XYZ file of C-alpha atoms in Angstrom:
383
model
C -77.573 13.899 -0.103
C -76.628 12.106 3.102
C -72.932 12.923 2.629
C -72.941 16.560 1.550
C -69.154 16.889 1.618
C -68.514 13.761 -0.426
C -66.823 14.964 -3.616
C -65.752 11.831 -5.440
C -65.711 8.065 -5.207
C -63.007 5.857 -6.703
C -63.865 2.234 -7.395
C -60.950 0.010 -8.395
C -61.277 -3.484 -9.803
C -58.309 -5.721 -10.602
C -58.557 -8.852 -12.762
C -62.045 -10.341 -12.161
C -62.904 -7.176 -10.207
C -62.177 -5.179 -13.359
C -64.527 -7.400 -15.343
C -67.295 -6.673 -12.827
C -66.809 -2.897 -12.942
C -66.680 -2.861 -16.738
C -70.231 -4.244 -16.850
C -71.432 -2.220 -13.850
C -71.341 1.035 -15.810
C -74.192 -0.144 -18.036
C -76.454 -1.042 -15.100
C -79.590 1.093 -14.930
C -79.875 0.718 -11.155
C -76.310 1.707 -10.279
C -77.392 5.155 -9.035
C -81.066 4.331 -8.684
C -81.929 7.092 -11.202
C -81.324 7.222 -14.961
C -79.391 10.516 -14.755
C -77.000 11.785 -12.052
C -78.455 14.554 -9.895
C -76.855 17.894 -9.065
C -74.624 17.427 -6.052
C -74.003 13.726 -6.624
C -70.352 12.754 -6.092
C -68.158 12.124 -9.099
C -67.673 8.389 -9.512
C -64.551 7.220 -11.316
C -63.916 3.593 -12.238
C -60.461 2.051 -12.569
C -60.621 -1.177 -14.585
C -57.254 -2.884 -14.234
C -56.065 -5.987 -16.131
C -59.384 -7.796 -16.694
C -59.327 -11.162 -18.462
C -62.393 -10.283 -20.533
C -64.430 -7.185 -21.341
C -68.079 -6.471 -22.045
C -69.056 -5.938 -25.694
C -72.335 -4.095 -26.389
C -72.023 -4.918 -30.103
C -71.746 -8.320 -31.839
C -68.676 -7.461 -33.922
C -65.271 -8.800 -32.919
C -61.746 -8.039 -34.056
C -60.316 -9.877 -37.049
C -57.697 -12.151 -35.479
C -55.068 -14.380 -37.076
C -55.713 -18.060 -37.643
C -53.736 -20.640 -35.715
C -51.362 -21.123 -38.640
C -50.723 -17.342 -38.773
C -50.105 -16.930 -35.056
C -46.545 -16.049 -34.063
C -44.598 -14.553 -31.164
C -45.494 -10.974 -32.152
C -48.934 -11.508 -30.605
C -47.288 -11.972 -27.186
C -45.082 -8.897 -27.455
C -46.394 -5.658 -25.871
C -44.863 -3.309 -28.446
C -46.226 -5.259 -31.416
C -49.594 -5.662 -29.733
C -50.070 -1.957 -29.047
C -48.982 -1.051 -32.585
C -51.668 -3.255 -34.160
C -54.540 -1.639 -36.059
C -57.589 -3.886 -35.656
C -60.568 -4.234 -37.949
C -63.969 -5.515 -36.823
C -66.630 -7.742 -38.356
C -69.322 -10.245 -37.415
C -67.650 -13.608 -36.758
C -68.754 -16.419 -39.046
C -66.054 -18.149 -41.082
C -63.590 -17.986 -38.197
C -65.537 -20.148 -35.725
C -63.673 -23.379 -36.363
C -60.249 -21.823 -36.078
C -60.911 -20.144 -32.716
C -62.441 -23.406 -31.489
C -59.280 -25.234 -32.532
C -57.195 -22.790 -30.475
C -59.248 -23.462 -27.363
C -60.038 -27.152 -27.726
C -58.274 -29.597 -25.399
C -54.723 -29.832 -26.771
C -54.112 -33.223 -25.134
C -51.938 -33.947 -22.148
C -49.466 -31.359 -20.981
C -47.159 -31.031 -18.025
C -48.452 -30.111 -14.586
C -45.462 -31.159 -12.453
C -42.190 -32.890 -13.142
C -40.485 -35.511 -11.002
C -39.166 -34.034 -7.750
C -36.335 -36.047 -6.262
C -36.873 -34.514 -2.828
C -40.444 -35.887 -2.555
C -41.147 -39.632 -2.265
C -42.710 -41.123 -5.389
C -45.738 -42.331 -3.451
C -46.358 -38.792 -2.146
C -46.103 -37.322 -5.654
C -48.642 -39.861 -6.874
C -50.961 -39.066 -3.975
C -50.726 -35.312 -4.680
C -51.532 -35.795 -8.361
C -54.509 -38.036 -7.625
C -55.784 -35.642 -4.946
C -55.911 -32.670 -7.309
C -57.609 -34.875 -9.907
C -60.432 -35.568 -7.454
C -60.950 -31.869 -6.664
C -60.518 -30.154 -10.048
C -63.705 -29.953 -12.125
C -62.089 -28.469 -15.231
C -59.038 -30.675 -15.715
C -58.266 -34.380 -15.541
C -54.907 -35.180 -13.918
C -52.949 -38.388 -14.463
C -49.890 -39.696 -12.660
C -47.454 -41.257 -15.114
C -44.550 -42.239 -12.913
C -42.367 -41.532 -15.925
C -44.362 -43.736 -18.326
C -45.240 -41.488 -21.269
C -47.694 -44.011 -22.717
C -50.076 -43.091 -19.882
C -50.208 -39.449 -21.094
C -48.861 -39.175 -24.666
C -46.714 -36.129 -25.486
C -46.667 -34.959 -21.861
C -43.068 -33.788 -21.743
C -41.129 -30.698 -20.768
C -37.672 -30.025 -22.170
C -37.545 -33.621 -23.381
C -38.352 -35.145 -19.982
C -41.535 -37.063 -19.212
C -43.692 -35.300 -16.632
C -44.929 -37.270 -13.656
C -48.273 -35.495 -13.252
C -50.057 -34.438 -16.446
C -53.393 -32.786 -17.104
C -55.874 -32.182 -19.910
C -59.173 -30.352 -20.274
C -62.311 -32.356 -19.560
C -64.485 -30.456 -22.016
C -64.929 -31.897 -25.480
C -64.274 -30.257 -28.830
C -68.022 -30.025 -29.468
C -68.504 -28.147 -26.195
C -65.900 -25.635 -27.303
C -67.587 -25.205 -30.689
C -70.917 -24.586 -28.947
C -69.264 -21.942 -26.755
C -67.861 -20.304 -29.876
C -71.298 -19.989 -31.433
C -72.532 -18.293 -28.236
C -69.655 -15.818 -28.224
C -71.981 -12.798 -27.700
C -73.766 -14.148 -24.637
C -73.452 -12.477 -21.242
C -70.703 -11.984 -19.682
C -69.197 -11.127 -23.047
C -72.232 -9.559 -24.740
C -75.929 -8.804 -24.254
C -77.476 -12.086 -25.374
C -78.407 -15.099 -23.315
C -79.252 -14.784 -19.606
C -78.657 -11.131 -18.709
C -79.171 -9.383 -15.317
C -82.596 -7.691 -15.120
C -81.212 -4.137 -14.904
C -79.439 -4.439 -18.259
C -80.976 -4.648 -21.740
C -81.275 -8.282 -22.778
C -81.268 -10.072 -26.094
C -80.497 -6.971 -28.151
C -77.297 -5.520 -29.518
C -76.368 -2.969 -32.132
C -75.883 -4.898 -35.353
C -74.678 -2.908 -38.346
C -76.141 0.551 -37.838
C -79.377 -0.682 -36.259
C -79.525 0.168 -32.556
C -82.810 0.296 -30.699
C -83.569 3.625 -28.967
C -83.470 1.911 -25.562
C -80.034 0.433 -26.171
C -78.693 3.638 -27.686
C -79.781 5.563 -24.584
C -78.295 2.962 -22.245
C -74.982 2.822 -24.071
C -74.672 6.600 -24.208
C -75.346 6.732 -20.480
C -72.764 4.048 -19.743
C -70.095 5.605 -21.945
C -70.549 9.325 -21.265
C -71.949 9.560 -17.717
C -69.250 7.403 -16.141
C -65.583 8.257 -16.170
C -63.494 5.124 -16.503
C -59.756 4.557 -16.642
C -58.714 1.283 -18.275
C -55.219 0.094 -17.351
C -53.285 -2.845 -18.801
C -49.833 -4.081 -17.783
C -47.236 -4.161 -20.540
C -45.984 -7.531 -19.244
C -49.480 -9.035 -18.972
C -48.957 -10.789 -22.294
C -49.279 -14.469 -21.356
C -51.677 -17.108 -22.570
C -50.035 -20.214 -21.223
C -52.423 -22.694 -22.779
C -52.166 -21.199 -26.243
C -48.419 -20.677 -26.032
C -47.926 -24.306 -25.025
C -49.279 -25.537 -28.346
C -46.734 -27.217 -30.636
C -47.493 -24.710 -33.418
C -45.754 -22.042 -31.320
C -42.791 -24.157 -30.264
C -40.381 -22.924 -29.063
C -42.503 -20.785 -26.765
C -42.598 -17.013 -26.858
C -41.004 -14.848 -24.204
C -40.475 -15.279 -20.489
C -44.031 -16.413 -19.762
C -43.463 -19.605 -21.773
C -40.594 -20.677 -19.508
C -40.917 -23.395 -16.899
C -43.281 -21.982 -14.285
C -42.233 -24.341 -11.505
C -38.669 -23.104 -11.931
C -39.856 -19.491 -11.916
C -41.587 -19.960 -8.577
C -38.266 -20.874 -6.990
C -35.433 -18.466 -6.284
C -35.662 -14.685 -6.287
C -38.721 -12.571 -5.637
C -38.332 -11.042 -9.090
C -38.864 -14.467 -10.644
C -42.063 -14.835 -8.646
C -43.320 -11.662 -10.345
C -42.696 -13.303 -13.704
C -44.903 -16.268 -12.816
C -48.029 -14.547 -11.521
C -50.210 -15.988 -14.275
C -49.898 -19.406 -12.595
C -52.033 -17.998 -9.763
C -54.645 -16.463 -12.050
C -54.270 -17.586 -15.670
C -56.057 -15.670 -18.389
C -59.548 -16.857 -19.290
C -58.958 -18.941 -22.411
C -62.455 -20.094 -23.350
C -63.626 -19.588 -26.909
C -65.836 -16.617 -25.982
C -62.906 -14.887 -24.324
C -60.484 -15.695 -27.145
C -62.690 -13.768 -29.558
C -61.567 -10.659 -27.645
C -57.834 -11.321 -28.124
C -55.091 -13.675 -27.007
C -53.656 -11.832 -23.964
C -55.019 -9.393 -21.381
C -53.057 -6.506 -22.872
C -54.275 -7.275 -26.384
C -57.877 -7.591 -25.190
C -57.739 -4.116 -23.686
C -56.172 -2.674 -26.841
C -58.856 -4.317 -29.003
C -61.610 -3.144 -26.653
C -60.304 0.412 -26.882
C -60.451 0.334 -30.686
C -63.872 -1.358 -30.667
C -65.317 1.467 -28.555
C -63.671 4.104 -30.766
C -64.313 2.554 -34.189
C -67.606 0.703 -33.764
C -69.648 1.737 -30.718
C -69.079 5.512 -30.554
C -69.894 6.239 -34.235
C -72.925 3.954 -34.099
C -74.581 5.836 -31.218
C -73.298 9.300 -32.204
C -70.699 9.856 -29.501
C -68.039 12.291 -30.678
C -64.300 11.772 -30.189
C -64.310 14.653 -27.706
C -67.124 13.156 -25.603
C -65.404 9.786 -25.543
C -62.037 11.285 -24.603
C -63.639 13.000 -21.588
C -65.103 9.781 -20.229
C -62.654 7.036 -21.272
C -58.901 6.855 -20.681
C -56.697 3.918 -21.684
C -53.283 3.593 -20.050
C -50.386 1.126 -20.044
C -48.631 0.285 -16.785
C -45.043 -0.257 -17.914
C -43.446 -3.420 -16.539
C -46.540 -4.760 -14.754
C -47.603 -8.356 -15.121
C -50.626 -9.906 -13.404
C -49.635 -9.284 -9.797
C -52.250 -7.545 -7.651
C -49.898 -6.217 -4.957
C -47.389 -4.898 -7.473
C -50.004 -3.310 -9.718
C -51.852 -1.519 -6.908
C -48.542 -0.322 -5.459
C -47.499 1.099 -8.828
C -50.918 2.690 -9.338
C -51.245 4.327 -5.900
C -50.332 7.893 -7.040
C -52.909 7.685 -9.824
C -55.649 6.169 -7.696
C -55.278 8.621 -4.813
C -53.879 11.877 -6.234
C -54.737 11.683 -9.960
C -51.024 11.579 -10.783
C -51.690 9.211 -13.670
C -49.048 10.002 -16.288
C -45.309 9.478 -15.923
C -42.515 7.020 -16.661
C -44.478 4.001 -15.487
C -48.030 4.898 -16.466
C -48.437 6.209 -20.000
C -51.199 6.546 -22.548
C -51.717 3.317 -24.443
C -51.227 5.064 -27.792
C -47.835 6.387 -26.630
C -46.321 3.047 -25.629
C -43.258 2.140 -27.698
C -40.147 0.016 -27.410
C -38.249 2.747 -25.587
C -40.927 2.823 -22.868
C -39.304 -0.161 -21.193
C -36.029 -1.889 -21.910
C -37.543 -5.091 -20.507
C -41.348 -5.174 -20.517
C -41.435 -7.904 -17.895
C -39.559 -5.984 -15.211
C -41.500 -4.579 -12.282
C -40.588 -1.754 -9.938
C -41.584 -3.927 -6.974
C -39.720 -7.123 -6.166
C -41.931 -8.203 -3.286
C -43.826 -11.468 -3.824
C -47.494 -10.794 -4.498
C -50.362 -12.613 -2.866
C -52.714 -14.853 -4.781
C -54.771 -12.875 -7.277
C -58.476 -12.699 -6.513
C -61.436 -10.448 -7.174
C -59.403 -7.421 -6.209
C -62.161 -4.788 -5.915
C -61.462 -1.896 -3.534
C -62.932 1.543 -2.960
C -61.294 4.863 -2.176
C -63.468 7.801 -1.103
C -62.117 11.330 -0.956
C -63.971 13.990 1.053
């Protein structure tokens, strides 16, 4: 090896960076050889707070319908106490599509008395010209221009709605197992394409690849106990009044103390809420919990990985009090990332999280405002 004293490599991915690393472990070309060689450094992945995770099987968790959804699904204690079952999605397509279809107009900004009306109109129209996903409309207080666009009984001055149609969402639901979420569709050339383990039928090639990805790579999956927001879903009238602190007025949260800024981080990087992502769960914390059980209950037994083998290569932890703030999360994780000090009051095994773990699951140990969330991938190398 070129670096004979290199002992281990730590690769950390936060948010979208975590999504990238989660798939990277199944890449055949990651090391350039199918098996690690003697003397190769130990590579450890830290997948932190991804919005979606990679499923090598077509099954998904059995989730509640829209009419069954309540505030428990946005509570960290209730989420981590859930016992999920898995099946091939079929009858549930319409309901998940209904959760992700455009819900109509909802509030983007309210009237601001300190900004001239003409400037507020110009700002709303400017973002409408630049945003490809949403349509924005300036109402000037006239609710007939954007029906139901209110917040706390007051008409919003700039409203938005999704541009995609209901049929587009239904089509996305039917393709729930396509890459980036599964192995169908257009897949990178160094990963198996068009095949997944259905039932107990796994091809030898896929079985070998999955065993390699799951047992030859040590990965630590970390989810924040306060990363339990899905603003779009929680804004639906079926869940009114909203659940928890993340359903409060975000524009108000961004003003005032630094602590309140921590509570509003999802405005900078909201959870992916497409139909394909919603099949994995409703919040980032729930998606990680479901993924953990999917690996344990479905994938490992199907390709003959024992509980002991899986425990050596996969660790699932909860970062108590962390929302979706990159600076705060990395600061809280530093002892684990650098010195392997990964268990304590703030970082605990996901199975051990309970109500007593945090008196307020939204509180963070850091009150410094965090920067805008981005890809977030970093590398630490210890010699």
